Short mmCIF file of C-alpha atoms in Angstrom, two decimals:
data_model
loop_
_atom_site.label_atom_id
_atom_site.label_comp_id
_atom_site.label_asym_id
_atom_site.label_seq_id
_atom_site.Cartn_x
_atom_site.Cartn_y
_atom_site.Cartn_z
CA ALA A 1 50.66 -11.33 43.81
CA LEU A 2 52.47 -10.27 40.35
CA PHE A 3 53.39 -13.55 40.21
CA LEU A 4 49.48 -15.40 40.31
CA LEU A 5 48.50 -11.95 37.74
CA ALA A 6 51.00 -13.35 35.72
CA THR A 7 49.69 -17.33 35.88
CA ILE A 8 46.03 -15.47 34.78
CA ILE A 9 47.36 -13.05 32.17
CA ILE A 10 48.93 -15.85 30.26
CA ILE A 11 45.96 -17.67 30.23
CA ILE A 12 44.31 -14.82 28.83
CA ILE A 13 46.96 -14.35 26.08
CA ILE A 14 46.56 -18.15 25.32
CA THR A 15 42.66 -18.60 25.11
CA THR A 16 43.00 -14.89 22.90
CA SER A 17 45.58 -16.86 20.35
CA VAL A 18 43.15 -20.26 20.55
CA PHE A 19 40.27 -17.71 19.34
CA CYS A 20 42.62 -15.47 16.57
CA ILE A 21 43.75 -19.08 15.28
CA LYS A 22 40.26 -20.60 15.47
CA ASN A 23 38.61 -17.35 13.80
CA SER A 24 41.45 -17.06 10.62
CA ILE A 25 40.61 -20.54 10.20
CA SER A 26 37.05 -20.06 10.09
CA ILE A 27 37.03 -17.07 7.96
CA SER A 28 39.68 -18.80 5.56
CA ILE A 29 37.54 -21.90 5.05
CA THR A 30 34.26 -19.42 4.35
CA GLU A 31 36.16 -17.87 1.59
CA ARG A 32 36.71 -21.44 -0.24
CA ILE A 33 32.99 -22.29 0.44
CA LYS A 34 32.19 -22.04 -3.16
CA GLN A 35 35.02 -24.39 -4.35
CA TYR A 36 33.77 -26.82 -1.78
CA GLY A 37 30.75 -26.81 -3.37
CA MET A 38 32.20 -26.80 -6.31
CA LEU A 39 33.96 -30.25 -6.03
CA LYS A 40 31.38 -31.57 -4.28
CA SER A 41 29.03 -31.13 -7.90
CA ILE A 42 31.72 -32.85 -9.37
CA GLY A 43 32.10 -35.81 -7.18
CA ALA A 44 33.90 -35.18 -3.95
CA THR A 45 32.86 -36.96 -0.71
CA SER A 46 31.81 -35.18 2.37
CA ASN A 47 34.65 -37.53 4.12
CA GLN A 48 37.31 -36.28 1.15
CA ILE A 49 36.38 -32.37 1.93
CA LYS A 50 36.84 -32.92 4.85
CA LYS A 51 40.38 -34.44 5.13
CA ASN A 52 41.13 -31.39 2.46
CA VAL A 53 40.73 -29.11 5.56
CA TYR A 54 42.64 -31.21 8.07
CA TYR A 55 45.48 -31.69 5.84
CA GLU A 56 45.46 -27.63 4.97
CA VAL A 57 45.55 -27.30 8.73
CA PHE A 58 48.57 -29.60 8.87
CA LEU A 59 50.56 -27.75 6.55
CA LEU A 60 50.04 -24.88 8.41
CA GLY A 61 51.11 -25.95 11.79
CA ILE A 62 54.24 -27.64 9.69
CA ILE A 63 55.13 -24.06 8.84
CA GLY A 64 53.40 -21.65 11.90
CA ILE A 65 54.74 -23.92 14.80
CA PRO A 66 58.44 -24.07 14.28
CA LEU A 67 58.20 -20.02 12.86
CA GLY A 68 56.78 -19.31 16.24
CA ILE A 69 58.97 -21.43 18.07
CA ILE A 70 61.94 -19.29 16.34
CA PHE A 71 60.02 -15.98 16.74
CA GLY A 72 59.80 -16.92 20.24
CA LEU A 73 62.69 -17.44 21.60
CA PHE A 74 64.08 -14.27 19.26
CA ALA A 75 61.73 -12.75 21.47
CA ALA A 76 63.18 -13.88 25.01
CA PHE A 77 66.76 -13.47 23.81
CA ILE A 78 65.92 -9.72 22.82
CA LEU A 79 64.19 -9.25 25.81
CA ILE A 80 66.89 -10.04 28.31
CA ILE A 81 69.48 -7.70 26.59
CA VAL A 82 66.76 -5.42 26.51
CA VAL A 83 66.50 -6.15 30.67
CA GLN A 84 70.42 -6.20 31.17
CA LYS A 85 70.85 -2.78 29.48
CA LEU A 86 67.89 -0.96 31.25
CA VAL A 87 67.96 -2.28 34.38
CA GLY A 88 71.60 -3.85 34.78
CA MET A 89 70.41 -7.04 35.59
CA SER A 90 73.47 -8.85 34.53
CA PHE A 91 72.64 -12.40 36.05
CA LEU A 92 69.57 -12.81 34.02
CA VAL A 93 70.94 -15.25 30.89
CA PHE A 94 69.31 -16.12 28.04
CA LYS A 95 68.36 -19.90 28.60
CA VAL A 96 66.04 -22.57 26.25
CA SER A 97 63.47 -23.98 28.39
CA ILE A 98 62.54 -27.44 26.44
CA SER A 99 59.37 -28.05 28.96
CA SER A 100 57.75 -24.69 27.33
CA ILE A 101 58.53 -25.35 23.88
CA ILE A 102 56.97 -29.02 24.35
CA ILE A 103 54.35 -27.10 25.72
CA ALA A 104 53.72 -24.47 22.98
CA ILE A 105 54.00 -27.73 20.32
CA ILE A 106 51.04 -29.98 22.09
CA LEU A 107 49.12 -26.98 22.46
CA SER A 108 49.34 -25.37 19.22
CA ILE A 109 48.68 -29.06 17.51
CA LEU A 110 45.39 -29.21 20.18
CA THR A 111 44.86 -25.82 18.91
CA LEU A 112 44.82 -26.30 15.19
CA TYR A 113 42.81 -29.46 15.68
CA LEU A 114 40.19 -28.32 17.38
CA SER A 115 39.40 -25.11 15.89
CA SER A 116 39.31 -27.12 12.22
CA ILE A 117 36.65 -29.76 13.47
CA LYS A 118 33.55 -27.56 13.08
CA SER A 119 35.08 -25.30 9.48
CA ALA A 120 35.66 -29.10 8.31
CA LYS A 121 32.29 -30.61 9.24
CA ILE A 122 30.86 -27.07 8.28
CA SER A 123 32.49 -27.05 4.55
CA SER A 124 31.84 -31.09 4.75
CA LYS A 125 27.90 -31.06 5.15
CA THR A 126 26.53 -27.53 3.23
CA SER A 127 24.99 -28.50 0.10
CA PRO A 128 26.58 -28.01 -3.53
CA ILE A 129 24.07 -25.20 -4.50
CA ASN A 130 24.05 -23.53 -1.53
CA ALA A 131 27.86 -23.66 -1.61
CA ILE A 132 28.08 -22.04 -4.92
CA ARG A 133 25.61 -19.40 -4.73
CA ASN A 134 26.84 -18.86 -0.88
CA SER A 135 23.76 -18.30 0.61
CA SER A 136 23.90 -20.84 3.53
CA ASN A 137 25.04 -17.74 5.72
CA ILE A 138 21.64 -16.27 4.78
CA LYS A 139 18.38 -16.48 6.59
CA LEU A 140 15.50 -14.34 5.78
CA LYS A 141 13.03 -14.54 8.61
CA LYS A 142 10.47 -11.71 8.30
CA ASN A 143 10.59 -10.89 11.82
CA LYS A 144 14.05 -10.53 12.42
CA LEU A 145 14.14 -8.24 9.77
CA LYS A 146 11.93 -5.71 11.52
CA THR A 147 13.83 -3.19 12.70
CA PRO A 148 13.13 -0.88 15.93
CA ASN A 149 11.33 2.78 15.30
CA PHE A 150 14.47 4.20 17.06
CA ILE A 151 16.44 3.07 14.04
CA ASN A 152 14.35 4.96 11.73
CA LYS A 153 13.84 8.16 13.73
CA LEU A 154 17.40 8.53 14.50
CA PHE A 155 19.07 7.45 11.32
CA GLY A 156 16.59 7.59 8.35
CA LEU A 157 16.64 5.11 6.18
CA GLY A 158 20.68 4.68 5.51
CA GLY A 159 20.30 3.24 9.56
CA VAL A 160 17.18 0.82 8.53
CA ILE A 161 19.28 -0.37 5.49
CA SER A 162 22.02 -0.91 7.72
CA TYR A 163 20.37 -2.73 10.50
CA LYS A 164 19.05 -5.07 7.93
CA ASN A 165 22.02 -6.22 6.61
CA ILE A 166 23.82 -6.56 9.42
CA LYS A 167 20.61 -8.61 10.47
CA ARG A 168 20.86 -10.42 7.13
CA ASN A 169 25.21 -11.00 7.05
CA LYS A 170 24.89 -11.48 10.83
CA ARG A 171 27.01 -14.54 10.56
CA LYS A 172 29.72 -12.87 8.90
CA TYR A 173 30.06 -10.50 11.06
CA ARG A 174 29.91 -12.23 14.33
CA PRO A 175 33.70 -13.00 14.33
CA THR A 176 34.59 -9.30 13.78
CA VAL A 177 31.77 -8.96 17.02
CA ILE A 178 33.78 -11.64 19.24
CA SER A 179 37.03 -10.32 17.89
CA ILE A 180 36.07 -6.84 19.61
CA ILE A 181 34.57 -8.28 21.98
CA VAL A 182 37.33 -10.41 23.33
CA CYS A 183 39.82 -7.25 22.28
CA VAL A 184 37.85 -4.42 24.42
CA ALA A 185 37.55 -7.06 27.56
CA ILE A 186 40.84 -7.60 28.30
CA TYR A 187 42.21 -4.61 27.29
CA ILE A 188 39.89 -2.87 30.05
CA SER A 189 41.16 -5.69 32.29
CA LEU A 190 44.86 -5.40 31.34
CA SER A 191 44.68 -1.97 31.80
CA TYR A 192 43.69 -1.82 35.45
CA PHE A 193 46.18 -4.85 35.59
CA VAL A 194 48.78 -2.64 34.81
CA ASN A 195 47.73 0.25 37.00
CA THR A 196 47.22 -2.08 40.29
CA ALA A 197 50.03 -3.59 39.76
CA PHE A 198 52.01 -0.57 39.35
CA SER A 199 50.01 1.22 42.81
CA THR A 200 51.08 -2.60 44.70
CA VAL A 201 54.85 -2.36 43.56
CA LYS A 202 54.91 1.72 44.87
CA MET A 203 53.16 0.37 48.30
CA GLU A 204 55.58 -2.92 48.48
CA HIS A 205 58.80 -1.08 48.05
CA GLY A 206 58.51 3.00 47.67
CA GLU A 207 58.69 5.18 45.02
CA ARG A 208 61.62 7.39 45.15
CA ASN A 209 62.37 10.78 43.07
CA TYR A 210 64.53 12.02 45.26
CA ASN A 211 67.98 10.86 46.18
CA ILE A 212 68.56 13.80 48.69
CA LEU A 213 67.66 14.16 52.27
CA LEU A 214 68.82 17.29 53.80
CA THR A 215 68.04 18.16 57.44
CA THR A 216 69.06 21.32 58.87
CA SER A 217 67.63 24.28 60.68
CA TYR A 218 64.96 26.54 59.39
CA GLU A 219 67.60 29.54 60.79
CA ASN A 220 70.45 28.32 58.18
CA GLU A 221 68.51 30.00 55.65
CA LYS A 222 71.67 31.57 53.64
CA GLU A 223 72.88 28.00 53.51
CA ILE A 224 69.72 26.85 52.08
CA LYS A 225 69.41 29.47 49.85
CA GLU A 226 73.08 28.79 48.23
CA THR A 227 72.11 24.76 48.41
CA LEU A 228 68.75 25.09 46.31
CA SER A 229 70.97 27.52 43.69
CA LEU A 230 73.42 24.37 42.81
CA ASP A 231 72.77 23.60 38.95
CA THR A 232 73.17 19.97 39.62
CA ILE A 233 69.29 20.13 41.60
CA ASN A 234 66.43 19.93 39.08
CA ARG A 235 63.33 19.85 41.41
CA TYR A 236 63.10 19.86 45.11
CA SER A 237 60.53 20.67 48.34
CA LYS A 238 61.43 22.26 51.05
CA VAL A 239 59.30 20.83 53.56
CA ARG A 240 58.15 22.28 57.32
CA TYR A 241 56.60 20.58 59.49
CA TYR A 242 53.42 21.60 62.38
CA GLN A 243 51.81 18.89 64.76
CA GLY A 244 49.00 19.65 63.97
CA ILE A 245 46.10 18.86 63.21
CA LYS A 246 43.45 17.39 66.50
CA ASP A 247 39.84 16.45 67.41
CA VAL A 248 40.09 14.48 64.18
CA LYS A 249 37.11 12.06 62.58
CA TYR A 250 38.58 8.87 61.95
CA SER A 251 37.17 6.43 59.17
CA LYS A 252 34.92 3.19 59.72
CA ASP A 253 38.04 1.50 58.05
CA TYR A 254 40.53 3.60 60.62
CA LEU A 255 38.47 2.12 63.48
CA ASN A 256 37.90 -1.11 62.16
CA TYR A 257 41.59 -1.91 62.29
CA ASN A 258 42.32 -0.11 64.98
CA ASP A 259 39.54 -1.84 67.42
CA ASP A 260 42.19 -2.41 70.14
CA VAL A 261 43.44 0.84 70.41
CA TRP A 262 42.18 2.92 73.51
CA GLU A 263 39.95 5.56 72.75
CA GLN A 264 41.33 8.11 74.78
CA THR A 265 44.74 7.17 72.58
CA LEU A 266 42.68 7.96 69.37
CA LYS A 267 40.98 11.36 70.39
CA ASN A 268 44.71 12.52 71.51
CA ASN A 269 46.61 12.09 68.21
CA VAL A 270 47.35 14.83 66.61
CA TYR A 271 48.73 15.12 62.69
CA PRO A 272 51.29 16.80 60.91
CA VAL A 273 50.68 19.61 58.76
CA ILE A 274 53.21 20.49 56.46
CA SER A 275 54.14 23.29 54.09
CA LEU A 276 56.32 22.30 50.64
CA GLY A 277 58.20 25.71 49.78
CA GLU A 278 56.49 28.05 47.31
CA LYS A 279 57.99 26.18 43.72
CA GLU A 280 56.69 22.53 44.85
CA TYR A 281 53.59 23.69 46.18
CA GLN A 282 52.75 25.57 42.95
CA SER A 283 53.81 22.05 40.82
CA TYR A 284 51.58 20.30 43.02
CA LEU A 285 48.47 22.28 43.17
CA ASN A 286 48.50 21.70 39.25
CA LYS A 287 48.51 17.92 39.71
CA LEU A 288 45.58 18.12 42.34
CA HIS A 289 44.00 20.51 39.15
CA LEU A 290 43.97 23.15 41.97
CA SER A 291 43.97 27.38 41.66
CA TYR A 292 46.61 28.92 44.33
CA PHE A 293 44.07 31.71 44.91
CA ASP A 294 41.43 28.96 45.71
CA SER A 295 44.49 27.02 47.61
CA LYS A 296 46.26 29.02 49.53
CA ASP A 297 44.16 29.71 52.88
CA LYS A 298 42.67 26.09 52.73
CA VAL A 299 44.30 22.85 53.49
CA ILE A 300 44.98 19.52 51.09
CA LEU A 301 44.05 16.51 52.95
CA ILE A 302 46.39 12.95 52.15
CA ASN A 303 44.63 10.56 53.16
CA ASN A 304 45.48 7.09 52.69
CA ILE A 305 47.58 5.26 54.73
CA ILE A 306 49.08 1.43 54.35
CA GLN A 307 48.59 -0.54 57.56
CA THR A 308 49.82 -4.00 58.51
CA VAL A 309 46.87 -6.05 60.26
CA TYR A 310 46.51 -10.03 61.04
CA LYS A 311 43.93 -11.64 58.94
CA ASN A 312 43.70 -15.23 57.45
CA ASN A 313 46.79 -16.74 58.97
CA LYS A 314 49.10 -13.85 57.55
CA ASN A 315 50.09 -10.22 57.65
CA ILE A 316 48.39 -8.46 54.93
CA ASN A 317 48.77 -5.09 53.62
CA VAL A 318 45.69 -2.71 53.78
CA ASN A 319 45.38 0.50 52.02
CA TYR A 320 42.52 2.67 53.08
CA ASN A 321 41.45 6.13 53.79
CA ALA A 322 42.43 6.79 57.99
CA LEU A 323 39.94 10.08 58.06
CA ASP A 324 36.34 10.41 57.56
CA TYR A 325 36.30 14.17 55.80
CA LYS A 326 35.22 15.56 52.53
CA GLU A 327 35.96 18.72 50.49
CA ASN A 328 34.28 21.79 51.90
CA ASP A 329 34.45 20.04 55.55
CA LEU A 330 36.70 21.90 58.82
CA VAL A 331 39.54 20.65 60.82
CA THR A 332 40.48 22.64 63.77
CA ALA A 333 44.79 22.97 64.63
CA THR A 334 46.47 23.00 67.44
CA ASN A 335 46.15 26.51 68.12
CA ASN A 336 42.38 26.09 67.38
CA LYS A 337 42.44 27.83 64.40
CA THR A 338 39.97 26.22 61.60
CA TYR A 339 40.87 25.58 58.31
CA GLU A 340 38.83 24.73 55.30
CA ILE A 341 39.64 20.79 53.15
CA VAL A 342 40.17 22.37 49.41
CA LYS A 343 40.29 19.09 48.13
CA VAL A 344 41.10 15.27 49.93
CA THR A 345 43.70 13.24 47.74
CA ASN A 346 45.99 10.40 47.61
CA ILE A 347 48.48 12.02 45.19
CA ARG A 348 51.57 12.72 47.77
CA PRO A 349 54.33 15.44 46.43
CA LEU A 350 57.46 15.20 46.09
CA GLY A 351 59.31 13.24 49.54
CA PHE A 352 55.81 11.74 50.62
CA GLU A 353 55.92 9.16 47.55
CA SER A 354 56.63 6.63 50.10
CA ARG A 355 55.06 7.70 53.27
CA TYR A 356 51.78 5.51 54.03
CA ASN A 357 52.30 5.62 57.79
CA CYS A 358 49.29 8.66 58.47
CA PRO A 359 47.47 11.61 56.88
CA TYR A 360 49.08 14.40 55.96
CA PHE A 361 47.94 18.18 55.41
CA VAL A 362 49.76 20.11 53.37
CA VAL A 363 49.34 24.04 53.53
CA SER A 364 51.00 26.95 51.67
CA ASP A 365 53.72 28.96 53.10
CA GLU A 366 51.21 31.77 53.93
CA VAL A 367 49.83 29.43 56.26
CA MET A 368 52.80 27.67 57.94
CA ASP A 369 54.32 31.19 58.21
CA THR A 370 51.40 31.76 60.58
CA LEU A 371 51.84 28.43 62.71
CA LYS A 372 54.29 27.26 65.50
CA SER A 373 56.51 25.24 63.04
CA ASP A 374 59.20 23.20 64.18
CA SER A 375 62.81 24.59 63.67
CA ASN A 376 64.07 21.98 61.78
CA VAL A 377 63.52 22.24 58.12
CA SER A 378 63.93 18.58 55.32
CA ILE A 379 64.65 19.37 51.91
CA PHE A 380 63.49 16.61 49.75
CA ILE A 381 66.11 17.21 46.64
CA LYS A 382 66.40 14.86 42.87
CA SER A 383 70.13 15.86 41.43
CA SER A 384 71.37 14.63 38.08
CA ASN A 385 74.71 14.33 40.39
CA ALA A 386 73.79 13.46 43.36
CA ASN A 387 77.56 12.83 44.81
CA LYS A 388 78.59 16.06 43.34
CA THR A 389 75.56 17.72 45.26
CA GLN A 390 76.35 16.34 48.21
CA ASP A 391 80.01 17.49 47.94
CA ASP A 392 78.64 20.83 47.56
CA ILE A 393 76.44 21.07 50.71
CA GLU A 394 79.11 19.91 52.90
CA LYS A 395 81.11 22.36 51.24
CA ILE A 396 78.57 24.95 52.27
CA PHE A 397 77.03 23.74 55.52
CA ASN A 398 81.11 23.11 56.44
CA TYR A 399 80.57 23.21 60.45
CA LYS A 400 76.80 24.26 60.89
CA TYR A 401 73.94 21.86 61.93
CA TYR A 402 72.84 19.21 58.90
CA SER A 403 72.35 16.13 58.14
CA LEU A 404 73.00 14.51 54.74
CA ASP A 405 71.63 11.23 53.37
CA ASN A 406 72.66 9.99 49.50
CA LEU A 407 70.24 7.85 48.59
CA ASP A 408 71.39 7.41 45.07
CA HIS A 409 71.78 4.08 45.16
CA ASP A 410 68.59 2.98 46.36
CA ALA A 411 66.92 5.46 44.28
CA GLU A 412 67.93 3.63 41.66
CA LEU A 413 67.18 0.47 42.71
CA VAL A 414 63.59 1.50 42.92
CA ASN A 415 63.93 2.58 39.34
CA ARG A 416 65.34 -0.87 37.72
CA LEU A 417 62.22 -2.43 39.97
CA TYR A 418 59.86 -0.31 38.38
CA THR A 419 61.77 -0.29 34.88
CA LEU A 420 61.36 -4.16 35.08
CA ILE A 421 57.88 -4.52 36.22
CA ALA A 422 56.52 -2.02 32.63
CA ILE A 423 58.56 -3.72 30.83
CA PHE A 424 56.75 -6.87 32.08
CA LEU A 425 53.65 -6.03 32.14
CA TYR A 426 53.90 -3.41 28.40
CA GLY A 427 55.39 -6.66 27.09
CA PHE A 428 51.71 -8.33 27.79
CA ILE A 429 49.55 -5.44 26.70
CA ILE A 430 51.78 -4.97 23.31
CA VAL A 431 51.46 -8.89 23.08
CA ILE A 432 47.48 -8.95 23.23
CA ALA A 433 46.98 -5.94 20.80
CA LEU A 434 49.48 -7.69 18.09
CA ILE A 435 46.68 -10.42 18.08
CA GLY A 436 43.63 -8.42 18.98
CA VAL A 437 44.19 -5.96 15.91
CA THR A 438 45.33 -8.74 13.44
CA ASN A 439 42.30 -10.91 14.28
CA ILE A 440 39.82 -7.45 13.94
CA PHE A 441 42.08 -6.79 10.81
CA ASN A 442 41.67 -10.63 9.30
CA THR A 443 37.68 -10.68 10.33
CA LEU A 444 36.26 -6.73 8.92
CA THR A 445 38.81 -7.14 5.86
CA THR A 446 37.87 -10.79 4.96
CA SER A 447 34.04 -9.38 5.78
CA ILE A 448 34.10 -6.53 3.13
CA GLU A 449 35.66 -8.85 0.50
CA LEU A 450 32.98 -11.55 0.80
CA ARG A 451 30.13 -8.65 0.48
CA LYS A 452 31.91 -6.85 -2.83
CA ARG A 453 29.45 -8.40 -5.14
CA GLU A 454 26.78 -6.93 -2.92
CA PHE A 455 28.77 -3.72 -3.13
CA ALA A 456 28.83 -4.23 -6.82
CA ILE A 457 24.87 -4.49 -7.06
CA LEU A 458 24.10 -1.42 -4.51
CA LYS A 459 25.94 0.88 -6.96
CA SER A 460 24.10 -0.98 -9.88
CA ILE A 461 21.14 -0.25 -8.91
CA ALA A 462 21.79 4.03 -9.02
CA MET A 463 23.23 3.94 -4.79
CA THR A 464 25.24 7.09 -4.50
CA SER A 465 28.76 7.02 -3.04
CA LYS A 466 27.22 9.41 -0.49
CA GLU A 467 24.38 7.12 0.43
CA PHE A 468 27.12 3.96 0.34
CA ASN A 469 29.31 5.53 2.90
CA LYS A 470 26.56 5.94 4.93
CA MET A 471 25.51 2.47 5.30
CA ILE A 472 28.96 1.52 5.56
CA PHE A 473 29.31 3.94 8.24
CA LEU A 474 26.31 3.25 10.38
CA GLU A 475 26.89 -0.99 9.94
CA SER A 476 30.09 0.06 11.70
CA PHE A 477 28.60 2.09 14.40
CA PHE A 478 25.88 -0.70 14.86
CA PHE A 479 28.42 -3.19 15.62
CA CYS A 480 31.00 -1.54 17.17
CA PHE A 481 28.31 -0.38 19.78
CA LYS A 482 27.01 -3.88 20.30
CA SER A 483 30.28 -5.17 20.74
CA LEU A 484 30.92 -2.40 23.58
CA ILE A 485 28.14 -3.19 25.05
CA ILE A 486 28.99 -7.02 25.86
CA GLY A 487 32.70 -5.97 25.75
CA ILE A 488 32.83 -3.34 28.36
CA PRO A 489 30.75 -5.60 30.99
CA ILE A 490 32.70 -8.50 30.76
CA GLY A 491 36.25 -6.28 31.03
CA ILE A 492 35.07 -4.78 34.08
CA CYS A 493 33.75 -8.59 35.68
CA LEU A 494 37.79 -9.34 34.65
CA SER A 495 39.38 -6.72 36.83
CA TYR A 496 37.37 -7.23 39.49
CA LEU A 497 38.46 -10.61 39.44
CA ILE A 498 42.00 -9.36 39.03
CA TYR A 499 41.36 -7.14 41.96
CA LEU A 500 40.03 -9.89 43.97
CA SER A 501 43.40 -11.74 43.06
CA PHE A 502 45.43 -8.71 44.48
CA ASN A 503 43.27 -8.83 47.84
CA GLN A 504 44.72 -11.39 49.19
CA GLU A 505 48.10 -10.21 49.57
CA ILE A 506 47.14 -6.57 49.69
CA MET A 507 44.22 -5.11 50.60
CA PHE A 508 42.47 -2.12 49.03
CA SER A 509 39.13 -0.36 47.42
CA TYR A 510 38.37 -1.50 44.28
CA LYS A 511 38.21 1.48 41.51
CA MET A 512 36.30 1.65 38.60
CA PRO A 513 38.49 1.36 35.30
CA TYR A 514 37.33 4.23 33.82
CA LYS A 515 40.02 5.41 31.76
CA GLY A 516 40.49 1.87 30.25
CA ILE A 517 36.93 1.97 29.39
CA THR A 518 37.39 5.17 27.50
CA ILE A 519 40.36 4.42 25.75
CA SER A 520 38.96 1.42 24.21
CA ILE A 521 35.80 2.79 23.32
CA VAL A 522 37.95 5.40 21.45
CA LEU A 523 40.26 2.63 20.08
CA VAL A 524 37.83 0.63 18.83
CA PHE A 525 35.58 3.45 17.25
CA VAL A 526 39.43 4.70 15.44
CA LEU A 527 40.38 1.16 14.42
CA ILE A 528 36.80 0.05 12.72
CA PHE A 529 36.51 2.99 11.14
CA THR A 530 40.08 3.17 9.81
CA LEU A 531 39.71 -0.69 8.80
CA MET A 532 36.10 -0.21 7.21
CA LYS A 533 37.09 2.77 4.96
CA TYR A 534 40.52 0.61 4.26
CA SER A 535 38.58 -2.41 2.81
CA VAL A 536 35.82 -0.16 1.65
CA THR A 537 38.07 1.82 -1.18
CA LYS A 538 39.45 -1.79 -2.30
CA ALA A 539 36.10 -2.37 -2.86
CA ASN A 540 35.35 0.82 -4.86
CA ASN A 541 38.32 0.30 -6.80
CA SER A 542 37.30 -2.69 -8.74
CA ASN A 543 34.72 -2.19 -11.67
CA ILE A 544 31.22 -2.60 -10.94
CA ILE A 545 30.79 -5.01 -13.81
CA ASP A 546 33.61 -7.44 -13.12
CA THR A 547 32.61 -7.65 -9.83
CA ILE A 548 28.64 -8.65 -10.66
CA ARG A 549 30.96 -11.35 -13.09
CA ASN A 550 33.26 -12.44 -11.01
CA GLU A 551 32.07 -16.10 -9.53
CA ASN A 552 35.25 -16.46 -6.76
CA ILE A 553 33.48 -13.90 -4.51
#
């Protein structure tokens, strides 16, 4: 699943890069359309203008492609070193892939050529007068400049002016809007991809936040206390078990995946109740945003399980909620006492990160004390020095009954796997973020630069700084809003396609990427308003008269 999705993400990176290059060439041509008009006015033919554009693009390729290959190889070399240092995979070696370099060169040449066709056509066909006046992008049509009533009511005259400016200059703003849409859509889908990828790795390989498992009798309370006071122990959960909760209500998914199980067997099933020890229980409540007072006499249901089912001629892991309960429902224990469910969650405490075999009911030590729990206690320990902790525990227990597993090596392997996946995934995000921010910066600053004369004229007819800043603020708000309205649905669709790709190997329910959507909205507004302020500050620093006289804008 990760390999398939890596391919999808690489295609997205290539597509985004192609768009960025095309956009940059288009902006470059737009900035110099007046120069092409002047050349045509002194006799340059359309063919010569086209050749000029193609020649410029050729020079960009001659410089950019070799530099891109050099930086790409350097980045790959650094990545291998980082992985070797952080993950300890010494078998990974740097090797130059000739086929990748050839593909990159061919792709770059095709991108440059296809990106320059439209720009060359526009620059060669624009009439000299329109090009010199730079008026080809402004289309004044009465019906298109009508402003909705709510714009005037919400934002006043400044909002009306801003709205009409966007309508008049929509071709100049279009690259910026498209850039934001692409970045938002890619970020939402990638954030979903990252979260789902980590969840998948967790389900397939487990998660190990402890490195020592001690099992002993609860009667050895003195030895247990001495063990938990060791300096090398950073965190622990002291788990007691009780069997358990009976007469449960199964979910539709559970009944669907276990339809071959005899009904009486399902009815007789009981599920474990666990306590975590005072310290870990409080830490767990904090994760769930629960208070001890509201939870101490109630149960927390960890509801999701992973089951292997045979589907489409292969075994597939299915992640689903096993029981049909919600908050405030009641469950019955084997001692016939009823308990209220304070929370239904998939978040797991220390020691149970990889235990997806059945649902668990978590209770406080106070509740467990009222139950006839098992005589054994399992202590999941996160130690800073597992070997020393093991030696100390063996000395403490001596000939008393205990079982000790040092899982430090296994925990280290799992943590290395997570580190490797993190490097892989966040590397993708950084690359796409750099492409996206560069693209937005390029298009936005160029758009403001091309409007410097317009701004100077507005100030020359007594527009105050306050009114000017309000106009720019509202323009930024309008095209941010427009970009998000389009980009968010596209991002959700892409995230759902990623979900379908994962679902071929591991079945789980789709969850809306609310976190990615929220972060993308905040980042877009912060980025756009910051860039707008930067660009407008530059425009404000120029002399009004000199700017109006400047024929090169």
